[in-house]
Short mmCIF file of C-alpha atoms and ligand atoms in Angstrom, two decimals:
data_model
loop_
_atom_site.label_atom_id
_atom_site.label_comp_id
_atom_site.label_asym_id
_atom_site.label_seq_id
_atom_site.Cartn_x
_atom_site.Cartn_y
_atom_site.Cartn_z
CA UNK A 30 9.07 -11.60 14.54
CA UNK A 31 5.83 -13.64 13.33
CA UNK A 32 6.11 -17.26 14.78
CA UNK A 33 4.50 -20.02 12.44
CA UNK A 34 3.71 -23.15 14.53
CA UNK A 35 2.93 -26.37 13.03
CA UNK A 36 1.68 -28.91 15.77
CA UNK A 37 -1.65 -29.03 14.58
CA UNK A 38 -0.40 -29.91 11.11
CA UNK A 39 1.82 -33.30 12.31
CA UNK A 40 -0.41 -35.02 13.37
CA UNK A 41 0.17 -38.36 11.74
CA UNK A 42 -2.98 -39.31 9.63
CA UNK A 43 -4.64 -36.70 7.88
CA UNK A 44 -2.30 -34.19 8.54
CA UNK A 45 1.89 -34.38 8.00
CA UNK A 46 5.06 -36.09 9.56
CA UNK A 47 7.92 -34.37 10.18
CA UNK A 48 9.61 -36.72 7.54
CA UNK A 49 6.94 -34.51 4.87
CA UNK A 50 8.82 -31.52 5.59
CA UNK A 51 12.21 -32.85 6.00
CA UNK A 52 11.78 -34.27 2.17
CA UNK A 53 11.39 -30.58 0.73
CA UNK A 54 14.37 -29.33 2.89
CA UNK A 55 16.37 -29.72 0.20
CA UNK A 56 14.90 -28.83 -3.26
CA UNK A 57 12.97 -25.72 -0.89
CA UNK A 58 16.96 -24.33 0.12
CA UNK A 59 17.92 -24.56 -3.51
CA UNK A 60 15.20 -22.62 -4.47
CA UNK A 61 15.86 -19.83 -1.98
CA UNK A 62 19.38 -19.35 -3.51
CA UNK A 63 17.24 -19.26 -6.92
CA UNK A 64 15.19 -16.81 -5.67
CA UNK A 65 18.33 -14.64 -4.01
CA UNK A 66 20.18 -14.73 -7.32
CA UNK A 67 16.86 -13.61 -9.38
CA UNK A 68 16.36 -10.58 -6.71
CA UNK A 69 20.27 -9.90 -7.27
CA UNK A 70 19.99 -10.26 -10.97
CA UNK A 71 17.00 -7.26 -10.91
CA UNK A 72 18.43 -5.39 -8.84
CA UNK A 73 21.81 -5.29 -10.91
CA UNK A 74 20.55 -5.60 -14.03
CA UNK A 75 21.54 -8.36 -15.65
CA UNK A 76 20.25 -9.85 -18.68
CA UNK A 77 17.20 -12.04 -17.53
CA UNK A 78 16.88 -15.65 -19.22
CA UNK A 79 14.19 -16.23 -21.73
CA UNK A 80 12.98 -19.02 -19.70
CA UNK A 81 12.43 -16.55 -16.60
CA UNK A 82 10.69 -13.79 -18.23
CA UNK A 83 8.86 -12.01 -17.05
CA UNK A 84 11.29 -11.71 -14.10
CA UNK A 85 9.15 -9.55 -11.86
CA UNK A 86 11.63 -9.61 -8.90
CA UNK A 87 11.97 -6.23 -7.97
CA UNK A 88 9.63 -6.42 -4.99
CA UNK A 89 12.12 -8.29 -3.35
CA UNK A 90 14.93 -6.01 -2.54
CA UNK A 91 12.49 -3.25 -2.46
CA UNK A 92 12.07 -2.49 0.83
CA UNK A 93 15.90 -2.62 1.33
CA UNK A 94 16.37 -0.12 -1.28
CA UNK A 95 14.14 2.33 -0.34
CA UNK A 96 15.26 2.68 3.28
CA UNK A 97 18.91 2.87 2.16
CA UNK A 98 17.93 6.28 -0.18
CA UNK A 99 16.44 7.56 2.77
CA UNK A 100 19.25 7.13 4.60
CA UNK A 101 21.87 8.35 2.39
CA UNK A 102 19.68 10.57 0.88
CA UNK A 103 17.24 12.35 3.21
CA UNK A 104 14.56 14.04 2.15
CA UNK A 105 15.63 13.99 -1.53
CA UNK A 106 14.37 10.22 -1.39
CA UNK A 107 11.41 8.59 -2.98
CA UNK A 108 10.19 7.92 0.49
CA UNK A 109 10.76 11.16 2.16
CA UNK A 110 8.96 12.78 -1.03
CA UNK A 111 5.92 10.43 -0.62
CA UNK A 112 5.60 11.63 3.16
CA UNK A 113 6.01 14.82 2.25
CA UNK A 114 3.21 14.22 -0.66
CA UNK A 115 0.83 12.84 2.12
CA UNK A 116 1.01 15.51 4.49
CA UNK A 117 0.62 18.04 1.75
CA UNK A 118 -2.88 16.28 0.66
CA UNK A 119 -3.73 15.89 4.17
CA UNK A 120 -3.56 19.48 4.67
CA UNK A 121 -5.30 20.60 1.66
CA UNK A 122 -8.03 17.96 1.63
CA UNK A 123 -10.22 16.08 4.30
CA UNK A 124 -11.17 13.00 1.94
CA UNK A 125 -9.32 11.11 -0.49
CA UNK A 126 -10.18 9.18 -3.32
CA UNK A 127 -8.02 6.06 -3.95
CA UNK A 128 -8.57 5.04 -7.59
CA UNK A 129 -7.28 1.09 -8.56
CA UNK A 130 -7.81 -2.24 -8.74
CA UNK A 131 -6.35 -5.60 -7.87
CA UNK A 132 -2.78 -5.05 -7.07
CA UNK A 133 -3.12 -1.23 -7.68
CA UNK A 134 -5.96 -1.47 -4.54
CA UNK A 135 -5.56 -4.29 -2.52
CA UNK A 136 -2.52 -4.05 -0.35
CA UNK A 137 -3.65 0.04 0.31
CA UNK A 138 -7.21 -1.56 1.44
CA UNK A 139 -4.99 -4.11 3.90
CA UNK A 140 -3.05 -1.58 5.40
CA UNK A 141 -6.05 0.60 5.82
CA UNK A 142 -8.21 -1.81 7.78
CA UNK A 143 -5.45 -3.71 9.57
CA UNK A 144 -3.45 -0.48 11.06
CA UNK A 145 -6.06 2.02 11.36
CA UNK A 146 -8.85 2.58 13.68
CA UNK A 147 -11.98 0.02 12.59
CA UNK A 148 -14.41 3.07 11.94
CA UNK A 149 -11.17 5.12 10.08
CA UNK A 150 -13.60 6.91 8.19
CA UNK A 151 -16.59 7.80 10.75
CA UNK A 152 -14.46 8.43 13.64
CA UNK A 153 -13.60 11.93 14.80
CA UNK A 154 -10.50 13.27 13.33
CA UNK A 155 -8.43 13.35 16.24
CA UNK A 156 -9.05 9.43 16.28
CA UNK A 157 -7.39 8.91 13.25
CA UNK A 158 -4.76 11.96 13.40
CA UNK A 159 -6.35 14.45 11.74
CA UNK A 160 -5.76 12.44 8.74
CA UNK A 161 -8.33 12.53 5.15
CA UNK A 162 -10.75 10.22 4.91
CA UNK A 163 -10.56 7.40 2.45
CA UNK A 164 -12.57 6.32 0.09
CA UNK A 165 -11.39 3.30 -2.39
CA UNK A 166 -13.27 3.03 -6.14
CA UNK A 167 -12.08 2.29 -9.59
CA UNK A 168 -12.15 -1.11 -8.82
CA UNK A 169 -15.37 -1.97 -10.74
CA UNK A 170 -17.08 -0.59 -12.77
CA UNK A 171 -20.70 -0.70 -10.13
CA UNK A 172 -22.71 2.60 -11.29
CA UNK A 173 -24.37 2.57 -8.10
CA UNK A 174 -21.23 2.45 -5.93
CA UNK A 175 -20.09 5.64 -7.83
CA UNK A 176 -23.33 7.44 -7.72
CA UNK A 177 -22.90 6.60 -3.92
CA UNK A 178 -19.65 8.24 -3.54
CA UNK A 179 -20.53 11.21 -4.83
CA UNK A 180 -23.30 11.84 -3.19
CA UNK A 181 -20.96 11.32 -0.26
CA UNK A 182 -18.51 13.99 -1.57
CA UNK A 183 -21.24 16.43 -2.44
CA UNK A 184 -22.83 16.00 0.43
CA UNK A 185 -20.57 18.52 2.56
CA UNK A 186 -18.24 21.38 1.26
CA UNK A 187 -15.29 19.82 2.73
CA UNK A 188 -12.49 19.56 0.53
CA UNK A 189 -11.33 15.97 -1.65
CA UNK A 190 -8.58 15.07 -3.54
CA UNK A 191 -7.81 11.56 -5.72
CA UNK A 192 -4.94 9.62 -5.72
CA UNK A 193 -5.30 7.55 -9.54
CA UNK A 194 -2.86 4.44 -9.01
CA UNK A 195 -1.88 2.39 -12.27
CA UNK A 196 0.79 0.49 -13.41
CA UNK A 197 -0.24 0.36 -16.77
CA UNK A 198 -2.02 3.32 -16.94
CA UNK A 199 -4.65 1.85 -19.14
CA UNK A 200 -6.81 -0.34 -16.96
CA UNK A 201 -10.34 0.61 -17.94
CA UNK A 202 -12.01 0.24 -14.51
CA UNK A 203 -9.80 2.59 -12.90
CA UNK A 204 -9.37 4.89 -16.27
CA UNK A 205 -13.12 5.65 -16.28
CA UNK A 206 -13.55 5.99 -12.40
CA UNK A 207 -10.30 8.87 -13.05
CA UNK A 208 -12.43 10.69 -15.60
CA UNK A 209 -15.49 11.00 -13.98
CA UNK A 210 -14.22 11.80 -10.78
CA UNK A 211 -12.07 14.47 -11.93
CA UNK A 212 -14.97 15.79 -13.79
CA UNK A 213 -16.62 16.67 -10.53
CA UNK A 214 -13.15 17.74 -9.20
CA UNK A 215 -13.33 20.41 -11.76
CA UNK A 216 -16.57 21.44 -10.80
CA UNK A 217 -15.29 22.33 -7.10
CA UNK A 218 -12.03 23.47 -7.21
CA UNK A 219 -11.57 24.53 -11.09
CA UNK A 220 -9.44 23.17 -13.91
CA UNK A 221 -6.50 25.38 -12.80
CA UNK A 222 -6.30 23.77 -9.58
CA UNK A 223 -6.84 20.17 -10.48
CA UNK A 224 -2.97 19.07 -10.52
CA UNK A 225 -2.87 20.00 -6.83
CA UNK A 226 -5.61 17.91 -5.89
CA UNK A 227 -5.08 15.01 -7.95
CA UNK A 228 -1.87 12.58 -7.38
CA UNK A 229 -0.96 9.85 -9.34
CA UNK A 230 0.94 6.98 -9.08
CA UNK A 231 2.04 5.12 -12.44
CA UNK A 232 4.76 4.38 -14.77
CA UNK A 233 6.82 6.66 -16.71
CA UNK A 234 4.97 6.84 -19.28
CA UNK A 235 1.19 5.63 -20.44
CA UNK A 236 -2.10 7.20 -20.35
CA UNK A 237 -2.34 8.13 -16.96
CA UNK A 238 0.76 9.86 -17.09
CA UNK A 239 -0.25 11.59 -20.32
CA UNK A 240 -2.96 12.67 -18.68
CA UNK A 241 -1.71 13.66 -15.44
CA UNK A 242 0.95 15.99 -16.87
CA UNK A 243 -2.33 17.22 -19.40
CA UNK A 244 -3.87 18.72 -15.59
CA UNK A 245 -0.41 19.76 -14.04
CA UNK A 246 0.13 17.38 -11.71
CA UNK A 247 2.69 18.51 -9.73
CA UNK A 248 3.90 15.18 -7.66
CA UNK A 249 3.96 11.85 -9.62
CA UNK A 250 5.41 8.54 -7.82
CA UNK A 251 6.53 5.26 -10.04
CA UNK A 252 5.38 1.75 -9.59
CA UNK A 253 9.26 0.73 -10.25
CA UNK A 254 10.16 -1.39 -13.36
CA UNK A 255 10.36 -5.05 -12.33
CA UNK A 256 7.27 -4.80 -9.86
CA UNK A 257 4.27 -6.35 -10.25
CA UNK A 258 1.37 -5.22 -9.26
CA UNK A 259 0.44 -7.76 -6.82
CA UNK A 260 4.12 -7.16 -5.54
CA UNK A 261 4.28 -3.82 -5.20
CA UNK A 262 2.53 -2.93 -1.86
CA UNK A 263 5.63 -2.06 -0.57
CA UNK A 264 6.14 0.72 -3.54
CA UNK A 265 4.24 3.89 -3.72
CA UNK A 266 1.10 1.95 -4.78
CA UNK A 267 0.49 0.99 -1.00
CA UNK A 268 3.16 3.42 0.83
CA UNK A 269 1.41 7.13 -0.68
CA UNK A 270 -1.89 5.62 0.80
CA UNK A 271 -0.54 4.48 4.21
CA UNK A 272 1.35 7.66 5.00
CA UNK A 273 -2.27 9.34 3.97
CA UNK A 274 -3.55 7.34 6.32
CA UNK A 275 -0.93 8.30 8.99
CA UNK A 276 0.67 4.93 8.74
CA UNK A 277 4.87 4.55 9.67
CA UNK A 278 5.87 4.09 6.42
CA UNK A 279 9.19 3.29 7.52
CA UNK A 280 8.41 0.54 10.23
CA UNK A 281 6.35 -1.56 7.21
CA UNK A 282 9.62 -1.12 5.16
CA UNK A 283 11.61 -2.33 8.24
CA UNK A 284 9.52 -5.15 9.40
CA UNK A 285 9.47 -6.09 5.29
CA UNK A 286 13.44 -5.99 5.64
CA UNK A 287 13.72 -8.38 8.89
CA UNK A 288 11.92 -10.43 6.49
CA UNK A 289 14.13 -10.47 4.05
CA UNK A 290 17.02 -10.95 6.21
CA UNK A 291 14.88 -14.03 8.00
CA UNK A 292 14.48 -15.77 4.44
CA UNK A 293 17.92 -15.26 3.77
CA UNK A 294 19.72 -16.43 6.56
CA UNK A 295 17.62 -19.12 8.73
CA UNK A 296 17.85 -22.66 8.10
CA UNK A 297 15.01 -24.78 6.36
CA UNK A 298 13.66 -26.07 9.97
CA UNK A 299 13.60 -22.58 11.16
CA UNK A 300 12.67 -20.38 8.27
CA UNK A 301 8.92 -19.52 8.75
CA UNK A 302 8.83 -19.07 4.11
CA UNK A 303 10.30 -22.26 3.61
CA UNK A 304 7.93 -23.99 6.49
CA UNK A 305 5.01 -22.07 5.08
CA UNK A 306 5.67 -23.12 1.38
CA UNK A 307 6.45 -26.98 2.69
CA UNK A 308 3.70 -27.22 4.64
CA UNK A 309 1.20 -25.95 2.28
CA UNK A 310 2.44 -28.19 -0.50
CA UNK A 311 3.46 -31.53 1.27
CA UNK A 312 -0.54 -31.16 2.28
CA UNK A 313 -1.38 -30.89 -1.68
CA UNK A 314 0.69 -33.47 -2.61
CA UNK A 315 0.19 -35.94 0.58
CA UNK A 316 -3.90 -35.72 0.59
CA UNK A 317 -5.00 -33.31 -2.27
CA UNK A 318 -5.74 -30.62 0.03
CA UNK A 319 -5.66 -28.17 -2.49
CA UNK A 320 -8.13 -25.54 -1.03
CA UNK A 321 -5.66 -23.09 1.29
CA UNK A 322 -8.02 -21.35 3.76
CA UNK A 323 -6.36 -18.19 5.75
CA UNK A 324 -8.85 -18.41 8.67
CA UNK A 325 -7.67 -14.95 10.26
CA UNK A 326 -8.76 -14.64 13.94
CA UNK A 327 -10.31 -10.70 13.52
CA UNK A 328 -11.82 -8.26 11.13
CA UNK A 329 -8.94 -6.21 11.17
CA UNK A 330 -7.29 -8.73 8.85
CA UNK A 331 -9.82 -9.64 6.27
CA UNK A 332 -8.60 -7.72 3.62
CA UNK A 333 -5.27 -8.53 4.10
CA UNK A 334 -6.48 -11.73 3.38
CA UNK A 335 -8.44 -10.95 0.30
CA UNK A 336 -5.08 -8.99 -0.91
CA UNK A 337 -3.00 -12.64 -0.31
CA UNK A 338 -6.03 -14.50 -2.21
CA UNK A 339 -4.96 -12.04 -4.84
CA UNK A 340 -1.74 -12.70 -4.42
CA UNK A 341 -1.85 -16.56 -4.42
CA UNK A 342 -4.80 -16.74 -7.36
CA UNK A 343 -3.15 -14.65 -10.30
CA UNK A 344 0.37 -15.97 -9.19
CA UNK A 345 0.17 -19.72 -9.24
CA UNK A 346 -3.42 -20.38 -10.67
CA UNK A 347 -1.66 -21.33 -14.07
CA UNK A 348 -0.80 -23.89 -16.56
CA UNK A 349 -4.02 -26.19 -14.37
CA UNK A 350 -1.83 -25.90 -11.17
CA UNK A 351 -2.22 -23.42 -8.24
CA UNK A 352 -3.95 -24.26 -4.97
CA UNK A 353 -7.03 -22.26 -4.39
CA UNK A 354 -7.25 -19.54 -1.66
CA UNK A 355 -10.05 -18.55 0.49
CA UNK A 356 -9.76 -16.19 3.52
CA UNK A 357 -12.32 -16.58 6.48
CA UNK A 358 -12.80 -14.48 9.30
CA UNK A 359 -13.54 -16.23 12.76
CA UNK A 360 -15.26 -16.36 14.58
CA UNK A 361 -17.78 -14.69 11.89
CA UNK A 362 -17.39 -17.44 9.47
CA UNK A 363 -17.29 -20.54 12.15
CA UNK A 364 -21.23 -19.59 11.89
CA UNK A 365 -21.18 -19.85 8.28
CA UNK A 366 -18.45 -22.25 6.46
CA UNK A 367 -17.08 -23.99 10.08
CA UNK A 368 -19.52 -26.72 9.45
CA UNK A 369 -17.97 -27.59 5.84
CA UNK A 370 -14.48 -27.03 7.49
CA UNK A 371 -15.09 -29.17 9.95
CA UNK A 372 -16.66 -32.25 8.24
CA UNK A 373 -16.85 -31.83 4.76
CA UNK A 374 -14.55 -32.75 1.57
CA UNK A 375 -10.36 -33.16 2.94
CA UNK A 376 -9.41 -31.02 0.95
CA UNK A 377 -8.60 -28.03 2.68
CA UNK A 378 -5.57 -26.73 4.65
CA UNK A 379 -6.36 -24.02 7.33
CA UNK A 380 -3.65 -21.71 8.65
CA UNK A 381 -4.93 -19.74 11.20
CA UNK A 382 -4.15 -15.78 11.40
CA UNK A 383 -3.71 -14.60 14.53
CA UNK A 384 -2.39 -11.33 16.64
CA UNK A 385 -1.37 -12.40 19.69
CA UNK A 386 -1.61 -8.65 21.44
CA UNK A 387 -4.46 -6.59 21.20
CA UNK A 388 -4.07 -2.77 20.67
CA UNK A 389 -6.93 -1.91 23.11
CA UNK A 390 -7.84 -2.39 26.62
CA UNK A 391 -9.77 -5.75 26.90
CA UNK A 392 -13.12 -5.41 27.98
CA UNK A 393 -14.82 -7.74 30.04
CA UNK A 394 -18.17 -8.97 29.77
CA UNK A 395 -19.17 -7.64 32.95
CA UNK A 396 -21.85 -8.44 35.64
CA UNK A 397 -25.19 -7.84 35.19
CA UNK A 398 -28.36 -7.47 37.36
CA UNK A 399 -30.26 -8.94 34.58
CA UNK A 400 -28.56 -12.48 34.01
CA UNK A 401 -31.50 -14.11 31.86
CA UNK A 402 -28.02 -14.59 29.55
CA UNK A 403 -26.05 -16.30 31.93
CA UNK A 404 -23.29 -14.74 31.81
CA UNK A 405 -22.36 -13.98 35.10
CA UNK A 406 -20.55 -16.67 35.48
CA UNK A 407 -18.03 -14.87 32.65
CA UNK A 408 -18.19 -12.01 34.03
CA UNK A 409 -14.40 -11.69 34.42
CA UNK A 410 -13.77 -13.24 31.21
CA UNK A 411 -12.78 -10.25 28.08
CA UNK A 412 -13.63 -10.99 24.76
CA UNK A 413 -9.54 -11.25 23.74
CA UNK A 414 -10.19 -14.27 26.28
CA UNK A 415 -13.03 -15.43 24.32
CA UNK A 416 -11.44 -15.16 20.91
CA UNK A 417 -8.30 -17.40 22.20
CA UNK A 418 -11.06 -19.90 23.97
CA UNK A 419 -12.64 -19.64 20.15
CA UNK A 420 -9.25 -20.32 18.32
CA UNK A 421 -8.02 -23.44 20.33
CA UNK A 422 -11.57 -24.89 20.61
CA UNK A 423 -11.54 -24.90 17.34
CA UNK A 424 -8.27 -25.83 16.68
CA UNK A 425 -9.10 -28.64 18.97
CA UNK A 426 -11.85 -29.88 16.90
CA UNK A 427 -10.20 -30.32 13.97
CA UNK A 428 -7.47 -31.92 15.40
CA UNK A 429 -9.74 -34.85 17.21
CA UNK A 430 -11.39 -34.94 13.64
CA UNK A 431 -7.61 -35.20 11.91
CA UNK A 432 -8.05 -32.07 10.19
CA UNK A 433 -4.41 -30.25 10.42
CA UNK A 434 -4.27 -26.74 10.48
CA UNK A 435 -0.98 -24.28 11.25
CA UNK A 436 -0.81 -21.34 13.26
CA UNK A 437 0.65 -17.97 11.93
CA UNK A 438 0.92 -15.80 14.48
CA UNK A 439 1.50 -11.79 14.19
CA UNK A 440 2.90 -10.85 18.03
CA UNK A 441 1.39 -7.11 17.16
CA UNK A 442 -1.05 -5.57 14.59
CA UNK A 443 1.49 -2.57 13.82
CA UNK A 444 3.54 -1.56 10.93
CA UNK A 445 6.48 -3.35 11.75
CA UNK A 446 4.66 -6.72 11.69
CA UNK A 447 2.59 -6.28 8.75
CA UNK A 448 5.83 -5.08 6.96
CA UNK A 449 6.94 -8.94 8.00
CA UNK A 450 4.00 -10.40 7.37
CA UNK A 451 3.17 -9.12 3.32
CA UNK A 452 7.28 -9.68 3.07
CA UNK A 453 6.94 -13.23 4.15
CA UNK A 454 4.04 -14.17 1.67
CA UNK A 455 5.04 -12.58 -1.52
CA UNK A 456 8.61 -14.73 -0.32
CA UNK A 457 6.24 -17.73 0.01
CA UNK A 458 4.26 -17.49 -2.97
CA UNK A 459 7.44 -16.98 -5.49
CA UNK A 460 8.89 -19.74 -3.53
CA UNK A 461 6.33 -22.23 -4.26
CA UNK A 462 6.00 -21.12 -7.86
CA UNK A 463 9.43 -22.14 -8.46
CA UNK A 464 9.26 -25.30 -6.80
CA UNK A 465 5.86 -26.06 -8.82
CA UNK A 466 7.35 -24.86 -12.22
CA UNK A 467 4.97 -21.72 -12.25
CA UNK A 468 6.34 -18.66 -13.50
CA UNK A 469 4.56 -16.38 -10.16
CA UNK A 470 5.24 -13.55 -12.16
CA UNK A 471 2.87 -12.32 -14.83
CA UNK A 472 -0.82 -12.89 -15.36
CA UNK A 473 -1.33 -13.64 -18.94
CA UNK A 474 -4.98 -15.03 -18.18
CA UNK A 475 -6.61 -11.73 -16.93
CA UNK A 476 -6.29 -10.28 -20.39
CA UNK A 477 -8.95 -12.31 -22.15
CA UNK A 478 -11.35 -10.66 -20.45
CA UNK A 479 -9.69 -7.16 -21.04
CA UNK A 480 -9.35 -7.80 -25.03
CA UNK A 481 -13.22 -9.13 -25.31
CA UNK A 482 -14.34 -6.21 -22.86
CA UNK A 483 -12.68 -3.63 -25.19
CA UNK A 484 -13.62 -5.14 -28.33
CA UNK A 485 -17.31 -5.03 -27.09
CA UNK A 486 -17.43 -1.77 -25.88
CA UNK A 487 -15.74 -0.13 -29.16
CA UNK A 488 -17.90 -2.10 -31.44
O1 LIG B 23 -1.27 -7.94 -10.01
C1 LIG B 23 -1.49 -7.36 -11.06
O2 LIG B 23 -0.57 -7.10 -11.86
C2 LIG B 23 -2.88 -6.90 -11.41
O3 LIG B 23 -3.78 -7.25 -10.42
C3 LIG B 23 -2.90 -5.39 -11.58
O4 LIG B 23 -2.50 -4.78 -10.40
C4 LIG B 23 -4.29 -4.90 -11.97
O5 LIG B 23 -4.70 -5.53 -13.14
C5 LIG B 23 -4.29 -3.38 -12.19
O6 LIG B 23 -3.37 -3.03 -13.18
P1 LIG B 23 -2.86 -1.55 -13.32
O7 LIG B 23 -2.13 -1.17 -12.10
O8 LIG B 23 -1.98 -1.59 -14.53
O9 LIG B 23 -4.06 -0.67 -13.52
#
């Protein structure tokens, strides 16, 4: 299980007492029944408040769900079929196109670079188990990007297929990054082929699905009703892209479901989504520290820290409330931000990402008949050494400086604890909307720019 730690957050002035976190014990344990009942409510049905709407709480039970149908119902399940969809690509196709933006992309992107191997894409296909390569677009509209990837896809005669992912179906970005890809689809495999090369995932009805059924798409997967899109990594939306990857589908959904169980069952001084929530906003509250930097310790996790900015940004960045995220990735950005972090404005909380086992050998910095470097004398010392020498120097720093930070640590980059780990911060971030009085659900801001976009363009 992930283990959040807090002793570099109490430490008296500048950072919090325990007596901060004891205060939010009890509003933060009536809010987790809220936030039970509104997953129980979803799940069953139930007519949803006015005051609540949108209820978007479907994410929440997710996981649970999905591993039950397996279970009871093999591979007649949504889960079984979405394997069963991503082997089928796999063996048609050696690249993939992953079409989507914000939620629709994010969490796939995460899972990508925080499971697979670093160089997924350039590796030899036995690194990466004979599995497609992946490609991400539709999230922008950057004509060079585009020319760029098709040059890449013309560039050999190997075979590609697209996977379009859309809630709404409608999102212009990704609609126009479907067409023209498909268009040169067409052109290598033929219209009569298309629907086997092209899978999308989207509601049950819409544009995209209009237009998938138009090209005979044979397999179609749901973003379920009630799931946002910043919610629903743990739907098809991130699951038909991890199982192309080669990713354990069911060991995300499992590690997702300790989760659940976790926020369910432990007490306030032991529950790492209460702790995270308290922490985070007995810091706002105590010294306006209102900037929340994810300082993840490797570039495995830096997109799952841009999909959590996400998360945080178009959750709780309403009604002139929200704290503002920022992921950083040490010790990259020590050499860039760490001098603001470390004595500029206090008004930043750092919570410090970090995988406590490595997935490779460590390797050593060795001995060397040319020692102009000096390093000799670390010789023995691996960089995994280094990094933890990096992360508690640092930590130290701020500390002698009163700048409180929290450790969140991940025992394992695998599927199980990544499954925990998105779990625990959707749990976090619908916590803390409730206890701020911001619906997390919903994101009415983002469609100003949509409406003024489309207006423009059909002038
Ligand atoms: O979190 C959200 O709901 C948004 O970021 C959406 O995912 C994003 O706007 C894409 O929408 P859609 O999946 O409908 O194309």
């Amino acid at each position: 299980m992930l283990q959040y730690n807090l002793d570099g957050t109490l430490i008296g002035p500048g950072g919090l007492e325990a007596a901060d976190l004891e205060k939010l014990a009890s509003p933060l344990t009536s809010i987790r029944e809220e936030v039970l009942a509104e997953a129980d409510l979803w799940a069953s049905g139930g007519n949803v408040p006015d005051a609540k709407q949108p209820l978007d709480a479907g994410f929440h039970l997710l996981p649970n769900r999905l591993l039950d149908e397996l279970a009871a119902e093999g591979d007649d399940s949504e889960l079984a079929r979405i394997q069963a969809s991503a082997d089928r690509l796999s063996e048609l196709v050696d690249r993939v196109v992953v079409l989507g933006i914000g939620g629709s992309y994010m969490g796939a992107r995460a899972l990508l670079e925080a499971c697979c191997h670093p160089y997924y894409n350039q590796v030899a296909p036995t690194l990466r188990h004979g599995r497609p390569e992946i490609y991400f677009e539709g999230n922008n509209v950057d004509n060079d990007a585009v020319h760029g990837l098709l040059d890449l896809l013309a560039g050999d005669s190997r075979d590609w297929g697209i996977v379009c992912i859309s809630k709404s179906g409608g999102t212009l970005e990704t609609a126009a990054a479907f067409r023209i890809f498909l268009r040169e689809l067409a052109e290598s495999v033929g219209d009569e082929q298309l629907g086997k090369y092209v899978v999308p995932v989207t509601g049950d009805s819409g544009k995209l699905f209009d237009l998938a059924t138009a090209i005979g798409c044979s397999e179609r997967f749901p973003v379920p009703d009630g799931v946002g899109g910043r919610f629903s990594v743990l739907s098809a939306v991130g699951l038909l892209p991890a199982a192309i990857m080669g990713l354990d589908i069911e060991a995300l959904l499992a590690g997702a479901a300790e989760m659940n169980e976790h926020f369910a069952t432990a007490s306030f001084e032991k529950n790492i989504v209460l702790q995270y929530v308290a922490a985070g906003h007995a810091m706002e509250k105590k010294h306006g520290a209102d900037i929340r930097i994810l300082s993840t310790w490797g570039k495995r996790l830096e997109a799952v820290g841009l999909w959590y900015d996400q998360l945080l940004a178009e959750s709780l960045g309403k009604h002139e409330k929200g704290a503002m995220p920022l992921t950083i990735v040490n010790t990259r950005d020590l050499h860039s931000r760490g001098q603001q972090h470390q004595e500029g404005k206090r008004d930043k909380y750092i919570t410090n990402l970090i995988v406590a086992e490595g997935t490779r050998e460590p390797i050593a910095i060795g001995e060397s008949d040319n020692n102009q470097d000096g390093l000799n004398e670390l010789a023995k010392k691996t960089l995994p050494e280094v990094l933890s020498a990096a992360i508690a120097g640092t930590n130290q720093a701020y500390r002698e400086d009163n700048r409180p930070t929290a450790d969140l640590v991940i025992p394992e980059l695998d599927e199980l604890h990544l499954g925990q780990l998105l779990q625990m911060l959707m749990l976090a971030t619908v916590v803390e909307g409730r206890l701020i009085s911001v619906n997390p659900y919903g994101q009415p801001g983002v469609e100003a720019y949509k409406k003024n976009m489309n207006a423009i363009l059909r002038k």
